Amino acid sequence: KAIDLTDFITKIEQKFSPAFHEKEMDFEVVCPEGVYIMADPIRLEQIIFNLLDNAIKYSPSGGKTILAVSSKKKDVSIKVRDNGKGIPEEDLPYILNRFYRVDKSRTRSLGGTGLGLAIVKELVLAHGGTISVKSKEGIGTEFELVFKGADSIENDTIS
Ligand code: ATP
Ligand code: MG
C-alpha cells in the first residue's frame, strides 16, 4: 500500500520528539507534500527508529538531528543527519554488517548488539530501496535511503 510520507513523518516527529528532548537534542523534520512510497508502515517505522536511535545514542546532548524527505523525478530520498561523534573512515565500510560496532569497549556501556543497521539494510533492500552513509569523525553522520516513488492511489494489480 502506498504510504503518504507527509502523514507518516508527522507521526514519527510526534512519537520521537520526547526522546530527543530527554537528551536536550534538537529534532527537525522536513517533508514536502504529495510524496508516496510503497512500503510496510511497521517496517518503515522500524527503519527510521533504528536510525534515530543511533543519532541519539551517538550524539552528545545539545546535538541536532534532521530527518528530511525529498523527491527528485521518480526517486524519494529519506535522510537522517546528525552532528554527533561520527564514524571513523576505516569502520565505515563495515557499519551495515551485523554485530559490527565501532568501539567495542567504549560503546558497550551504551548497550546494543550491532544489529540495528543490519536490520535497516535488510528492510530497505526488501522494499527495493538503497542505503548509503557518509560520516566524518567529530562532525556527524548522514544516512540516505532512496525508494521509488508511488502514486497516491494503490494500483498494484492493474496493468
Ligand atoms: P543496536 O542498534 O543493535 O542496539 P548498535 O547501535 O551498536 O546496536 P547499529 O545500530 O547497527 O548497532 O550500529 C553499528 C555501529 O555503528 C554502532 O555501534 C556505532 O559504533 C556506529 N554508529 C551507528 N550509527 C551511528 C551514528 N549515527 N553516529 C555515530 N556512530 C554510529
Ligand atoms: Mg543502533
Coordinates of C-alpha atoms and ligand atoms in Angstrom, one line a residue:
K1 CA 0.0 0.0 0.0
A2 CA 1.2 3.5 -0.8
I3 CA 2.2 5.5 2.3
D4 CA 1.7 9.2 2.4
L5 CA 5.1 10.4 3.8
T6 CA 3.7 13.7 5.0
D7 CA 1.4 11.9 7.4
F8 CA 4.0 9.3 8.2
I9 CA 6.8 11.7 9.0
T10 CA 4.5 13.9 11.1
K11 CA 3.6 10.9 13.2
I12 CA 7.3 10.0 13.5
E13 CA 8.0 13.5 14.7
Q14 CA 5.4 13.3 17.4
K15 CA 6.5 9.9 18.5
F16 CA 10.2 10.5 18.7
S17 CA 10.4 14.1 19.8
P18 CA 10.3 13.2 23.6
A19 CA 13.4 11.0 23.2
F20 CA 15.4 13.9 21.7
H21 CA 14.1 16.4 24.3
E22 CA 15.2 14.0 27.0
K23 CA 18.7 14.3 25.8
E24 CA 18.4 18.0 25.1
M25 CA 18.8 17.5 21.4
D26 CA 17.0 19.2 18.6
F27 CA 14.9 17.1 16.2
E28 CA 14.0 18.8 12.9
V29 CA 11.7 17.2 10.3
V30 CA 11.4 18.3 6.7
C31 CA 8.9 16.8 4.3
P32 CA 7.2 18.1 1.2
E33 CA 3.5 17.3 0.5
G34 CA 2.3 14.7 -2.0
V35 CA 5.2 12.2 -1.7
Y36 CA 4.3 8.5 -1.5
I37 CA 6.2 5.2 -1.5
M38 CA 5.1 1.6 -1.4
A39 CA 6.1 0.3 2.0
D40 CA 5.0 -1.6 5.0
P41 CA 4.5 1.1 7.7
I42 CA 5.6 -1.1 10.5
R43 CA 8.9 -1.9 8.8
L44 CA 9.4 1.7 7.6
E45 CA 9.0 2.8 11.2
Q46 CA 11.5 0.2 12.4
I47 CA 14.0 1.6 9.8
I48 CA 13.5 5.2 10.9
F49 CA 13.5 4.2 14.6
N50 CA 16.9 2.4 14.3
L51 CA 18.5 5.4 12.6
L52 CA 17.1 7.9 15.1
D53 CA 18.0 5.7 18.0
N54 CA 21.6 5.7 16.7
A55 CA 21.5 9.5 16.2
I56 CA 20.5 10.0 19.8
K57 CA 22.9 7.3 21.2
Y58 CA 26.0 8.5 19.3
S59 CA 25.5 12.3 19.8
P60 CA 26.2 14.5 22.8
S61 CA 23.4 16.4 24.4
G62 CA 22.9 19.7 22.6
G63 CA 23.2 18.0 19.3
K64 CA 20.8 18.2 16.4
T65 CA 19.2 15.6 14.1
I66 CA 17.4 16.2 10.9
L67 CA 15.0 13.8 9.2
A68 CA 14.5 15.1 5.7
V69 CA 12.3 13.7 2.8
S70 CA 12.8 15.0 -0.7
S71 CA 11.8 13.8 -4.1
K72 CA 13.6 14.0 -7.4
K73 CA 11.9 12.6 -10.5
K74 CA 10.7 9.2 -9.5
D75 CA 13.1 8.8 -6.6
V76 CA 12.2 9.6 -3.0
S77 CA 15.1 10.2 -0.6
I78 CA 14.9 10.0 3.2
K79 CA 17.9 11.4 5.0
V80 CA 18.8 11.2 8.7
R81 CA 21.6 13.5 9.6
D82 CA 23.2 14.1 13.0
N83 CA 26.1 16.2 14.2
G84 CA 27.3 13.6 16.7
K85 CA 30.6 11.7 17.1
G86 CA 30.7 10.4 13.5
I87 CA 32.1 7.1 12.3
P88 CA 35.9 6.6 11.6
E89 CA 36.7 6.2 7.9
E90 CA 38.2 2.7 8.4
D91 CA 34.9 1.5 10.1
L92 CA 32.6 3.0 7.5
P93 CA 32.7 0.0 5.0
Y94 CA 31.5 -2.4 7.7
I95 CA 29.0 -0.4 9.6
L96 CA 25.9 -2.0 7.9
N97 CA 27.2 -5.5 8.8
R98 CA 25.6 -7.5 11.6
F99 CA 27.2 -7.2 15.0
Y100 CA 29.7 -4.6 13.8
R101 CA 30.3 -1.8 16.4
V102 CA 32.9 0.9 16.2
D103 CA 34.4 1.0 19.7
K104 CA 33.8 -2.4 21.2
S105 CA 34.8 -1.5 24.7
R106 CA 33.5 2.1 25.0
T107 CA 30.2 1.7 23.1
R108 CA 29.5 -1.4 25.2
S109 CA 28.4 0.9 28.0
L110 CA 25.8 2.3 25.7
G111 CA 24.3 -1.1 25.1
G112 CA 23.2 -2.6 21.8
T113 CA 24.1 -5.6 19.8
G114 CA 25.2 -4.1 16.5
L115 CA 22.1 -5.4 14.7
G116 CA 20.3 -2.1 14.2
L117 CA 21.9 -1.1 10.9
A118 CA 22.0 -4.6 9.6
I119 CA 18.2 -4.7 10.1
V120 CA 17.8 -1.3 8.4
K121 CA 19.8 -2.5 5.4
E122 CA 17.7 -5.7 5.0
L123 CA 14.4 -3.9 5.4
V124 CA 15.4 -1.2 2.9
L125 CA 16.6 -3.7 0.4
A126 CA 13.3 -5.7 0.9
H127 CA 11.5 -2.6 -0.1
G128 CA 13.6 -2.3 -3.3
G129 CA 15.4 0.7 -1.9
T130 CA 19.1 1.6 -1.4
I131 CA 21.1 2.8 1.6
S132 CA 24.2 4.9 1.7
V133 CA 26.1 6.5 4.6
K134 CA 28.5 9.4 4.8
S135 CA 30.3 10.3 8.0
K136 CA 33.2 12.3 9.5
E137 CA 34.6 11.7 12.9
G138 CA 33.7 14.5 15.2
I139 CA 31.5 16.1 12.6
G140 CA 28.5 13.8 12.1
T141 CA 26.8 11.2 10.1
E142 CA 24.2 11.1 7.3
F143 CA 22.3 8.1 6.2
E144 CA 20.4 8.3 2.9
L145 CA 17.7 5.9 1.9
V146 CA 16.3 6.0 -1.7
F147 CA 13.0 4.5 -2.7
K148 CA 10.9 4.5 -5.8
G149 CA 8.0 7.0 -5.5
A150 CA 4.5 5.6 -5.8
D151 CA 1.1 7.0 -6.9
S152 CA -1.2 8.2 -4.1
I153 CA -3.8 5.5 -5.2
E154 CA -2.9 1.9 -4.6
N155 CA -2.9 0.2 -8.0
D156 CA -0.5 -2.7 -7.9
T157 CA -2.9 -5.1 -9.6
I158 CA -3.9 -3.1 -12.6
S159 CA -1.7 -3.1 -15.6
Ligands
ATP1 P1 21.7 -1.9 18.3 O1 21.3 -0.9 17.2 O2 21.7 -3.3 17.8 O3 21.1 -1.6 19.6 P2 24.2 -0.6 17.8 O4 23.6 0.8 17.8 O5 25.6 -0.7 18.3 O6 23.3 -1.6 18.5 P3 24.0 -0.4 14.9 O7 22.8 0.4 15.0 O8 24.0 -1.5 13.9 O9 24.3 -1.1 16.3 O10 25.3 0.5 14.6 C1 26.5 -0.1 14.5 C2 27.6 0.8 15.0 O11 27.7 1.9 14.1 C3 27.4 1.4 16.3 O12 27.8 0.6 17.4 C4 28.2 2.7 16.3 O13 29.5 2.4 16.5 C5 28.1 3.1 14.8 N1 27.0 4.1 14.5 C6 25.8 3.8 14.0 N2 25.1 4.9 13.8 C7 25.9 6.0 14.2 C8 25.7 7.4 14.2 N3 24.6 8.0 13.9 N4 26.8 8.1 14.7 C9 28.0 7.5 15.0 N5 28.2 6.2 15.0 C10 27.1 5.4 14.6
MG2 MG 21.7 1.0 16.8

